[in-house]
Structure formats: C-alpha cells, structure tokens
PDB file of C-alpha atoms in Angstrom:
ATOM      1  CA  UNK I  21      24.361   1.652  10.667  1.00 81.00           C
ATOM      2  CA  UNK I  22      22.842  -1.439   9.067  1.00 90.00           C
ATOM      3  CA  UNK I  23      23.966  -4.839  10.289  1.00 92.00           C
ATOM      4  CA  UNK I  24      25.204  -7.485   7.876  1.00 93.00           C
ATOM      5  CA  UNK I  25      21.976  -9.531   7.876  1.00 92.00           C
ATOM      6  CA  UNK I  26      19.942  -6.359   7.330  1.00 94.00           C
ATOM      7  CA  UNK I  27      22.080  -5.478   4.317  1.00 94.00           C
ATOM      8  CA  UNK I  28      21.549  -9.052   3.074  1.00 93.00           C
ATOM      9  CA  UNK I  29      17.768  -8.558   3.322  1.00 92.00           C
ATOM     10  CA  UNK I  30      17.953  -5.287   1.419  1.00 94.00           C
ATOM     11  CA  UNK I  31      20.100  -6.803  -1.332  1.00 93.00           C
ATOM     12  CA  UNK I  32      17.630  -9.695  -1.679  1.00 91.00           C
ATOM     13  CA  UNK I  33      14.731  -7.255  -1.986  1.00 92.00           C
ATOM     14  CA  UNK I  34      16.596  -5.216  -4.581  1.00 92.00           C
ATOM     15  CA  UNK I  35      17.329  -8.391  -6.549  1.00 92.00           C
ATOM     16  CA  UNK I  36      13.657  -9.362  -6.449  1.00 91.00           C
ATOM     17  CA  UNK I  37      12.332  -5.969  -7.546  1.00 89.00           C
ATOM     18  CA  UNK I  38      15.019  -5.660 -10.183  1.00 89.00           C
ATOM     19  CA  UNK I  39      14.102  -9.085 -11.553  1.00 88.00           C
ATOM     20  CA  UNK I  40      10.521  -7.929 -12.060  1.00 85.00           C
ATOM     21  CA  UNK I  41      11.829  -6.322 -15.237  1.00 78.00           C
ATOM     22  CA  UNK I  42      13.471  -8.465 -17.876  1.00 70.00           C
ATOM     23  CA  UNK I  43      16.316  -7.327 -20.128  1.00 63.00           C
ATOM     24  CA  UNK I  44      13.962  -5.676 -22.611  1.00 63.00           C
ATOM     25  CA  UNK I  45      12.186  -3.661 -19.937  1.00 65.00           C
ATOM     26  CA  UNK I  46       8.912  -5.588 -19.955  1.00 69.00           C
ATOM     27  CA  UNK I  47       7.298  -6.563 -16.671  1.00 74.00           C
ATOM     28  CA  UNK I  48       7.795 -10.145 -15.542  1.00 81.00           C
ATOM     29  CA  UNK I  49       5.351 -12.001 -13.292  1.00 86.00           C
ATOM     30  CA  UNK I  50       6.351 -11.788  -9.620  1.00 89.00           C
ATOM     31  CA  UNK I  51       6.516 -15.582  -9.441  1.00 88.00           C
ATOM     32  CA  UNK I  52       9.178 -15.641 -12.174  1.00 88.00           C
ATOM     33  CA  UNK I  53      11.173 -12.894 -10.475  1.00 88.00           C
ATOM     34  CA  UNK I  54      10.997 -14.656  -7.119  1.00 89.00           C
ATOM     35  CA  UNK I  55      12.213 -17.967  -8.519  1.00 87.00           C
ATOM     36  CA  UNK I  56      15.008 -16.188 -10.365  1.00 85.00           C
ATOM     37  CA  UNK I  57      16.484 -14.675  -7.201  1.00 87.00           C
ATOM     38  CA  UNK I  58      15.515 -17.144  -4.461  1.00 85.00           C
ATOM     39  CA  UNK I  59      16.804 -20.394  -5.910  1.00 83.00           C
ATOM     40  CA  UNK I  60      13.919 -22.037  -4.074  1.00 82.00           C
ATOM     41  CA  UNK I  61      11.899 -24.967  -5.395  1.00 83.00           C
ATOM     42  CA  UNK I  62       8.859 -23.955  -3.337  1.00 85.00           C
ATOM     43  CA  UNK I  63       5.831 -22.518  -5.094  1.00 86.00           C
ATOM     44  CA  UNK I  64       5.457 -18.743  -5.002  1.00 87.00           C
ATOM     45  CA  UNK I  65       2.198 -17.671  -3.364  1.00 84.00           C
ATOM     46  CA  UNK I  66       0.614 -15.317  -5.877  1.00 86.00           C
ATOM     47  CA  UNK I  67      -1.470 -12.340  -4.791  1.00 88.00           C
ATOM     48  CA  UNK I  68      -4.066 -11.026  -7.242  1.00 89.00           C
ATOM     49  CA  UNK I  69      -5.482  -7.538  -6.742  1.00 89.00           C
ATOM     50  CA  UNK I  70      -9.115  -6.478  -7.159  1.00 87.00           C
ATOM     51  CA  UNK I  71      -8.581  -6.287 -10.916  1.00 86.00           C
ATOM     52  CA  UNK I  72      -7.177  -9.817 -11.167  1.00 87.00           C
ATOM     53  CA  UNK I  73      -3.551  -8.767 -11.748  1.00 88.00           C
ATOM     54  CA  UNK I  74      -0.685 -10.471  -9.928  1.00 88.00           C
ATOM     55  CA  UNK I  75       1.225  -8.050  -7.689  1.00 88.00           C
ATOM     56  CA  UNK I  76       4.681  -8.359  -6.044  1.00 88.00           C
ATOM     57  CA  UNK I  77       4.195 -10.030  -2.659  1.00 87.00           C
ATOM     58  CA  UNK I  78       7.169 -10.881  -0.440  1.00 88.00           C
ATOM     59  CA  UNK I  79       7.965 -11.355   3.231  1.00 87.00           C
ATOM     60  CA  UNK I  80      11.153 -10.308   5.013  1.00 87.00           C
ATOM     61  CA  UNK I  81      11.714 -12.572   8.006  1.00 86.00           C
ATOM     62  CA  UNK I  82      14.122 -11.411  10.730  1.00 87.00           C
ATOM     63  CA  UNK I  83      14.527 -12.298  14.434  1.00 85.00           C
ATOM     64  CA  UNK I  84      12.724 -10.384  17.166  1.00 83.00           C
ATOM     65  CA  UNK I  85      14.529  -7.103  17.685  1.00 86.00           C
ATOM     66  CA  UNK I  86      16.097  -7.426  14.256  1.00 89.00           C
ATOM     67  CA  UNK I  87      15.072  -3.999  13.022  1.00 91.00           C
ATOM     68  CA  UNK I  88      12.034  -4.916  10.943  1.00 91.00           C
ATOM     69  CA  UNK I  89      10.636  -1.369  11.012  1.00 92.00           C
ATOM     70  CA  UNK I  90      13.905   0.007   9.704  1.00 94.00           C
ATOM     71  CA  UNK I  91      13.876  -2.648   6.967  1.00 95.00           C
ATOM     72  CA  UNK I  92      10.271  -1.701   6.168  1.00 94.00           C
ATOM     73  CA  UNK I  93      11.308   1.912   5.633  1.00 95.00           C
ATOM     74  CA  UNK I  94      14.108   0.758   3.343  1.00 94.00           C
ATOM     75  CA  UNK I  95      11.603  -1.406   1.454  1.00 93.00           C
ATOM     76  CA  UNK I  96       9.559   1.693   0.597  1.00 93.00           C
ATOM     77  CA  UNK I  97      12.741   3.250  -0.790  1.00 91.00           C
ATOM     78  CA  UNK I  98      13.490   0.119  -2.832  1.00 91.00           C
ATOM     79  CA  UNK I  99       9.943  -0.100  -4.203  1.00 89.00           C
ATOM     80  CA  UNK I 100      10.069   3.551  -5.223  1.00 87.00           C
ATOM     81  CA  UNK I 101      13.370   2.923  -6.973  1.00 86.00           C
ATOM     82  CA  UNK I 102      12.451  -0.213  -8.891  1.00 85.00           C
ATOM     83  CA  UNK I 103       8.668  -0.551  -9.164  1.00 81.00           C
ATOM     84  CA  UNK I 104       6.726   2.705  -9.098  1.00 81.00           C
ATOM     85  CA  UNK I 105       7.164   5.459 -11.673  1.00 74.00           C
ATOM     86  CA  UNK I 106       7.644   8.303  -9.169  1.00 86.00           C
ATOM     87  CA  UNK I 107       8.913   9.004  -5.664  1.00 90.00           C
ATOM     88  CA  UNK I 108       5.494  10.387  -4.772  1.00 94.00           C
ATOM     89  CA  UNK I 109       2.248   8.469  -4.190  1.00 95.00           C
ATOM     90  CA  UNK I 110       0.659   6.516  -1.351  1.00 97.00           C
ATOM     91  CA  UNK I 111       2.147   4.034   1.110  1.00 97.00           C
ATOM     92  CA  UNK I 112      -0.294   2.066   3.261  1.00 96.00           C
ATOM     93  CA  UNK I 113       1.585   1.056   6.420  1.00 97.00           C
ATOM     94  CA  UNK I 114      -0.392  -1.478   8.474  1.00 95.00           C
ATOM     95  CA  UNK I 115       0.480  -2.432  12.069  1.00 94.00           C
ATOM     96  CA  UNK I 116      -1.063  -5.102  14.344  1.00 90.00           C
ATOM     97  CA  UNK I 117      -1.317  -3.438  17.789  1.00 91.00           C
ATOM     98  CA  UNK I 118      -1.942  -0.077  19.428  1.00 93.00           C
ATOM     99  CA  UNK I 119       1.518  -0.145  20.996  1.00 94.00           C
ATOM    100  CA  UNK I 120       3.266  -0.692  17.661  1.00 93.00           C
ATOM    101  CA  UNK I 121       1.009   1.947  16.067  1.00 95.00           C
ATOM    102  CA  UNK I 122       2.050   4.550  18.642  1.00 96.00           C
ATOM    103  CA  UNK I 123       5.737   3.672  18.376  1.00 95.00           C
ATOM    104  CA  UNK I 124       5.747   3.651  14.582  1.00 96.00           C
ATOM    105  CA  UNK I 125       3.780   6.901  14.246  1.00 96.00           C
ATOM    106  CA  UNK I 126       6.134   8.711  16.624  1.00 97.00           C
ATOM    107  CA  UNK I 127       9.210   7.412  14.812  1.00 96.00           C
ATOM    108  CA  UNK I 128       8.197   8.133  11.225  1.00 96.00           C
ATOM    109  CA  UNK I 129       6.750  11.508  12.217  1.00 95.00           C
ATOM    110  CA  UNK I 130      10.066  12.652  13.774  1.00 96.00           C
ATOM    111  CA  UNK I 131      12.284  14.163  11.094  1.00 94.00           C
ATOM    112  CA  UNK I 132      15.619  13.221  12.662  1.00 95.00           C
ATOM    113  CA  UNK I 133      14.605   9.622  13.406  1.00 96.00           C
ATOM    114  CA  UNK I 134      16.398   7.002  11.250  1.00 94.00           C
ATOM    115  CA  UNK I 135      13.087   5.552   9.964  1.00 95.00           C
ATOM    116  CA  UNK I 136      11.928   8.968   8.804  1.00 96.00           C
ATOM    117  CA  UNK I 137      15.302   9.756   7.280  1.00 96.00           C
ATOM    118  CA  UNK I 138      15.040   6.638   5.106  1.00 95.00           C
ATOM    119  CA  UNK I 139      11.512   7.615   4.030  1.00 96.00           C
ATOM    120  CA  UNK I 140      12.695  11.137   3.232  1.00 96.00           C
ATOM    121  CA  UNK I 141      15.384   9.633   1.041  1.00 92.00           C
ATOM    122  CA  UNK I 142      12.709   7.667  -0.803  1.00 91.00           C
ATOM    123  CA  UNK I 143      10.629  10.822  -1.306  1.00 94.00           C
ATOM    124  CA  UNK I 144      13.453  13.280  -1.983  1.00 91.00           C
ATOM    125  CA  UNK I 145      12.550  15.018   1.273  1.00 94.00           C
ATOM    126  CA  UNK I 146       8.803  15.236   0.634  1.00 96.00           C
ATOM    127  CA  UNK I 147       7.185  12.843   3.102  1.00 97.00           C
ATOM    128  CA  UNK I 148       3.711  13.395   4.557  1.00 97.00           C
ATOM    129  CA  UNK I 149       2.568  11.168   7.444  1.00 97.00           C
ATOM    130  CA  UNK I 150      -1.193  10.821   7.925  1.00 97.00           C
ATOM    131  CA  UNK I 151      -3.673   8.762   9.911  1.00 95.00           C
ATOM    132  CA  UNK I 152      -6.982   7.283   8.827  1.00 91.00           C
ATOM    133  CA  UNK I 153      -8.962  10.257  10.159  1.00 91.00           C
ATOM    134  CA  UNK I 154      -6.892  12.817   8.237  1.00 94.00           C
ATOM    135  CA  UNK I 155      -8.056  14.295   4.966  1.00 93.00           C
ATOM    136  CA  UNK I 156      -5.635  14.619   2.068  1.00 96.00           C
ATOM    137  CA  UNK I 157      -5.929  15.832  -1.500  1.00 96.00           C
ATOM    138  CA  UNK I 158      -4.773  14.761  -4.977  1.00 97.00           C
ATOM    139  CA  UNK I 159      -2.050  17.414  -4.833  1.00 97.00           C
ATOM    140  CA  UNK I 160      -0.740  15.921  -1.572  1.00 97.00           C
ATOM    141  CA  UNK I 161      -0.218  12.595  -3.321  1.00 97.00           C
ATOM    142  CA  UNK I 162       1.153  14.160  -6.503  1.00 96.00           C
ATOM    143  CA  UNK I 163       3.748  16.214  -4.622  1.00 96.00           C
ATOM    144  CA  UNK I 164       4.608  13.986  -1.627  1.00 97.00           C
ATOM    145  CA  UNK I 165       5.153  10.451  -0.500  1.00 97.00           C
ATOM    146  CA  UNK I 166       2.029  10.103   1.654  1.00 98.00           C
ATOM    147  CA  UNK I 167       2.354   7.418   4.340  1.00 98.00           C
ATOM    148  CA  UNK I 168      -1.021   6.354   5.737  1.00 97.00           C
ATOM    149  CA  UNK I 169      -0.601   4.500   9.039  1.00 97.00           C
ATOM    150  CA  UNK I 170      -3.435   2.118   9.811  1.00 94.00           C
ATOM    151  CA  UNK I 171      -4.354  -0.606  12.299  1.00 91.00           C
ATOM    152  CA  UNK I 172      -4.689  -4.148  11.011  1.00 87.00           C
ATOM    153  CA  UNK I 173      -8.306  -4.515  12.162  1.00 81.00           C
ATOM    154  CA  UNK I 174      -9.213  -1.667   9.821  1.00 79.00           C
ATOM    155  CA  UNK I 175      -8.256  -3.922   6.927  1.00 76.00           C
ATOM    156  CA  UNK I 176     -10.467  -6.836   8.003  1.00 72.00           C
ATOM    157  CA  UNK I 177     -13.458  -6.815   5.680  1.00 67.00           C
ATOM    158  CA  UNK I 178     -15.997  -7.743   8.354  1.00 68.00           C
ATOM    159  CA  UNK I 179     -14.912  -5.067  10.858  1.00 71.00           C
ATOM    160  CA  UNK I 180     -16.778  -1.798  11.482  1.00 77.00           C
ATOM    161  CA  UNK I 181     -13.564   0.139  10.774  1.00 77.00           C
ATOM    162  CA  UNK I 182     -13.284  -1.432   7.317  1.00 78.00           C
ATOM    163  CA  UNK I 183     -16.922  -0.751   6.462  1.00 81.00           C
ATOM    164  CA  UNK I 184     -16.513   2.891   7.476  1.00 85.00           C
ATOM    165  CA  UNK I 185     -13.585   3.203   5.078  1.00 88.00           C
ATOM    166  CA  UNK I 186     -15.967   2.617   2.176  1.00 88.00           C
ATOM    167  CA  UNK I 187     -18.581   5.149   3.279  1.00 89.00           C
ATOM    168  CA  UNK I 188     -18.643   8.477   1.448  1.00 86.00           C
ATOM    169  CA  UNK I 189     -16.346  10.758   3.412  1.00 86.00           C
ATOM    170  CA  UNK I 190     -15.364  13.837   1.443  1.00 88.00           C
ATOM    171  CA  UNK I 191     -12.742  12.585  -1.009  1.00 95.00           C
ATOM    172  CA  UNK I 192     -14.656  13.753  -4.085  1.00 94.00           C
ATOM    173  CA  UNK I 193     -11.642  15.642  -5.503  1.00 95.00           C
ATOM    174  CA  UNK I 194     -10.076  12.303  -6.429  1.00 97.00           C
ATOM    175  CA  UNK I 195     -12.987  11.384  -8.701  1.00 96.00           C
ATOM    176  CA  UNK I 196     -14.804  12.870 -11.711  1.00 95.00           C
ATOM    177  CA  UNK I 197     -17.537  15.450 -11.271  1.00 94.00           C
ATOM    178  CA  UNK I 198     -21.023  14.216 -10.457  1.00 90.00           C
ATOM    179  CA  UNK I 199     -22.337  14.993 -13.944  1.00 89.00           C
ATOM    180  CA  UNK I 200     -19.669  12.817 -15.607  1.00 93.00           C
ATOM    181  CA  UNK I 201     -21.117   9.443 -14.757  1.00 93.00           C
ATOM    182  CA  UNK I 202     -19.522   8.054 -17.925  1.00 94.00           C
ATOM    183  CA  UNK I 203     -16.104   8.703 -16.367  1.00 95.00           C
ATOM    184  CA  UNK I 204     -17.277   7.229 -13.074  1.00 96.00           C
ATOM    185  CA  UNK I 205     -18.215   4.076 -14.975  1.00 95.00           C
ATOM    186  CA  UNK I 206     -14.747   3.794 -16.532  1.00 95.00           C
ATOM    187  CA  UNK I 207     -12.965   4.119 -13.181  1.00 96.00           C
ATOM    188  CA  UNK I 208     -15.332   1.677 -11.485  1.00 96.00           C
ATOM    189  CA  UNK I 209     -14.477  -0.948 -14.074  1.00 94.00           C
ATOM    190  CA  UNK I 210     -10.745  -0.205 -14.183  1.00 94.00           C
ATOM    191  CA  UNK I 211     -10.098  -0.167 -10.428  1.00 94.00           C
ATOM    192  CA  UNK I 212     -13.109  -2.149  -9.131  1.00 93.00           C
ATOM    193  CA  UNK I 213     -14.351   0.738  -6.992  1.00 95.00           C
ATOM    194  CA  UNK I 214     -17.344   0.709  -4.658  1.00 93.00           C
ATOM    195  CA  UNK I 215     -20.298   2.714  -5.971  1.00 93.00           C
ATOM    196  CA  UNK I 216     -23.842   3.955  -5.434  1.00 92.00           C
ATOM    197  CA  UNK I 217     -26.406   3.360  -8.150  1.00 89.00           C
ATOM    198  CA  UNK I 218     -27.996   6.426  -9.723  1.00 79.00           C
ATOM    199  CA  UNK I 219     -30.981   4.976 -11.561  1.00 78.00           C
ATOM    200  CA  UNK I 220     -29.388   3.024 -14.424  1.00 82.00           C
ATOM    201  CA  UNK I 221     -25.870   4.415 -13.834  1.00 89.00           C
ATOM    202  CA  UNK I 222     -23.226   4.097 -11.141  1.00 94.00           C
ATOM    203  CA  UNK I 223     -21.484   6.810  -9.124  1.00 94.00           C
ATOM    204  CA  UNK I 224     -18.231   6.220  -7.226  1.00 95.00           C
ATOM    205  CA  UNK I 225     -18.406   6.543  -3.449  1.00 95.00           C
ATOM    206  CA  UNK I 226     -16.009   9.300  -2.410  1.00 95.00           C
ATOM    207  CA  UNK I 227     -14.567   7.081   0.321  1.00 95.00           C
ATOM    208  CA  UNK I 228     -11.066   6.545   1.684  1.00 95.00           C
ATOM    209  CA  UNK I 229     -11.217   2.905   0.606  1.00 94.00           C
ATOM    210  CA  UNK I 230     -11.870   3.878  -3.005  1.00 96.00           C
ATOM    211  CA  UNK I 231      -9.045   6.439  -2.906  1.00 97.00           C
ATOM    212  CA  UNK I 232      -6.653   3.735  -1.729  1.00 96.00           C
ATOM    213  CA  UNK I 233      -7.738   1.441  -4.581  1.00 95.00           C
ATOM    214  CA  UNK I 234      -7.366   4.248  -7.088  1.00 96.00           C
ATOM    215  CA  UNK I 235      -3.841   5.201  -5.943  1.00 96.00           C
ATOM    216  CA  UNK I 236      -2.508   1.603  -5.928  1.00 94.00           C
ATOM    217  CA  UNK I 237      -0.335   1.957  -2.806  1.00 95.00           C
ATOM    218  CA  UNK I 238       2.821   0.240  -1.711  1.00 94.00           C
ATOM    219  CA  UNK I 239       1.684  -1.785   1.304  1.00 95.00           C
ATOM    220  CA  UNK I 240       3.900  -2.436   4.328  1.00 95.00           C
ATOM    221  CA  UNK I 241       2.418  -5.106   6.586  1.00 94.00           C
ATOM    222  CA  UNK I 242       4.063  -5.224  10.002  1.00 92.00           C
ATOM    223  CA  UNK I 243       4.088  -8.735  11.503  1.00 87.00           C
ATOM    224  CA  UNK I 244       2.506 -10.154   8.383  1.00 84.00           C
ATOM    225  CA  UNK I 245       2.117 -13.597   9.949  1.00 82.00           C
ATOM    226  CA  UNK I 246      -0.826 -12.146  11.888  1.00 81.00           C
ATOM    227  CA  UNK I 247      -2.750 -11.506   8.659  1.00 79.00           C
ATOM    228  CA  UNK I 248      -2.704 -14.987   7.188  1.00 76.00           C
ATOM    229  CA  UNK I 249      -6.402 -15.805   6.846  1.00 79.00           C
ATOM    230  CA  UNK I 250      -7.774 -15.956   3.312  1.00 81.00           C
ATOM    231  CA  UNK I 251     -10.193 -13.121   4.144  1.00 81.00           C
ATOM    232  CA  UNK I 252      -7.420 -10.816   5.399  1.00 83.00           C
ATOM    233  CA  UNK I 253      -5.192 -11.556   2.413  1.00 84.00           C
ATOM    234  CA  UNK I 254      -8.040 -10.958  -0.054  1.00 84.00           C
ATOM    235  CA  UNK I 255      -8.907  -7.706   1.701  1.00 85.00           C
ATOM    236  CA  UNK I 256      -5.331  -6.440   1.372  1.00 88.00           C
ATOM    237  CA  UNK I 257      -5.244  -7.499  -2.263  1.00 90.00           C
ATOM    238  CA  UNK I 258      -8.488  -5.584  -2.752  1.00 90.00           C
ATOM    239  CA  UNK I 259      -6.606  -2.327  -2.162  1.00 93.00           C
ATOM    240  CA  UNK I 260      -4.928  -2.812  -5.580  1.00 93.00           C
ATOM    241  CA  UNK I 261      -1.374  -2.686  -4.152  1.00 92.00           C
TER     242      UNK I 261
END
C-alpha cells in the first residue's frame, strides 16, 4: 500500500511525463515540461545524450527509508506508459553499493515481491532480470522488459569495468552482418557507437556498451546524488537514455 507522499511523487512524475507531449502530440523539451508541472523558477538541468538530444532527467527525493526502490519500480511503469512506444525494451538499473545490489537483485528477481509485481505490471507480465555478465538477444528485448542491474562504478568512464563494457563480447546479433559495413556506418552515426576501423571503413564493436546505446534504455539511478560529477553524468548520458 503506497503512502500519501509516495502517491504524491508518482502523480508528480506522471504530470512531468505527460507534459512532455503537448496538446497536438508533438514532443516538448524536458525543460518546458518540468517548468510546466513544477512551478519552480529554478533552471532545469538539461541532459544531452551521445547524439546531442535532450532527454527527460528528473530526481525523486524522499527521506531515508521512504521506499525509493518501490518508487523506482513505479517510475519504470510510468515511463513505459508515457514515454516509450512499447512495454518491452531495456531498463538500466544502476545501484551504488554491493549491499544495495544484492538486496535489489533479490527483490526484483522474486516474482511475488512488490517491486517485481510493479515491474510485471509495466511489462504485462514479461519481465527478464539480467546482470552485466549475462548474454541476451534481440528477441529478449523485443518480447520482454529486460532489466539490467549494474553497479555504479561500471558506469564511470575511467573504470576497468566501463572499458570492458565496450570490448567486443558476442552481441553481434544486435548489429548488421560483417559484410554490410554501409549499415554499420549508418548506425555508428545515428547512435554514436564505438567501432573498429576496417581499412577505410568502420565496423561496430559487438559490445554490451554499444547494445545499451542502441536500445536507448530507461535509466534508474539509485542514490543519484552519488553520481554528480560531470564525468559520471556525461557517461550516463552517453548511454542514449
């Protein structure tokens, strides 16, 4: 049962995402939507992805023990309702510590847990929980809401974990065949993907990092105040959320 302040948070998020569309159905800039629902005179902090497009970027602030993980699960549901075209796709769920990672993974991987029940509502019962080491396919993402749980240090550009994410690692099914370098070139430009150079042409690295950029995930950032450096923010934006 949601508490009153939690329902208030959810209503505010729904208002924000709803305001991203104007009356004629065209997308509005996130800054305009935020000002429309917040009533605040403060400047909205824009977040531009790897392609230079502004993406919705908001923080839900609740007291310690206020149910932020439950609100995060509801946020996925709201985003799938208002922003993305389908209930399937990728969610990148980032947590700051090993303890929170273990707790969150256990909760969202247990079908009768409230967090998982909310995610299943967002996916119409087709939720797939994975970790960074797990392989998944295009059909997994087309047919399920795939939630990729990841540690925050993996999203720090200078870390070994981040660099490994952009090494070729068997995700070739997400990209064109090797002899279609013309299609590789188009995707590299469209999604700003990492690549290897093949003489005068470029070939996409079949890495997890490139798959994330290609799928344009919803990103949940647990304890977002821990990822406030310019480098961390740019790295998250580089996933094309």
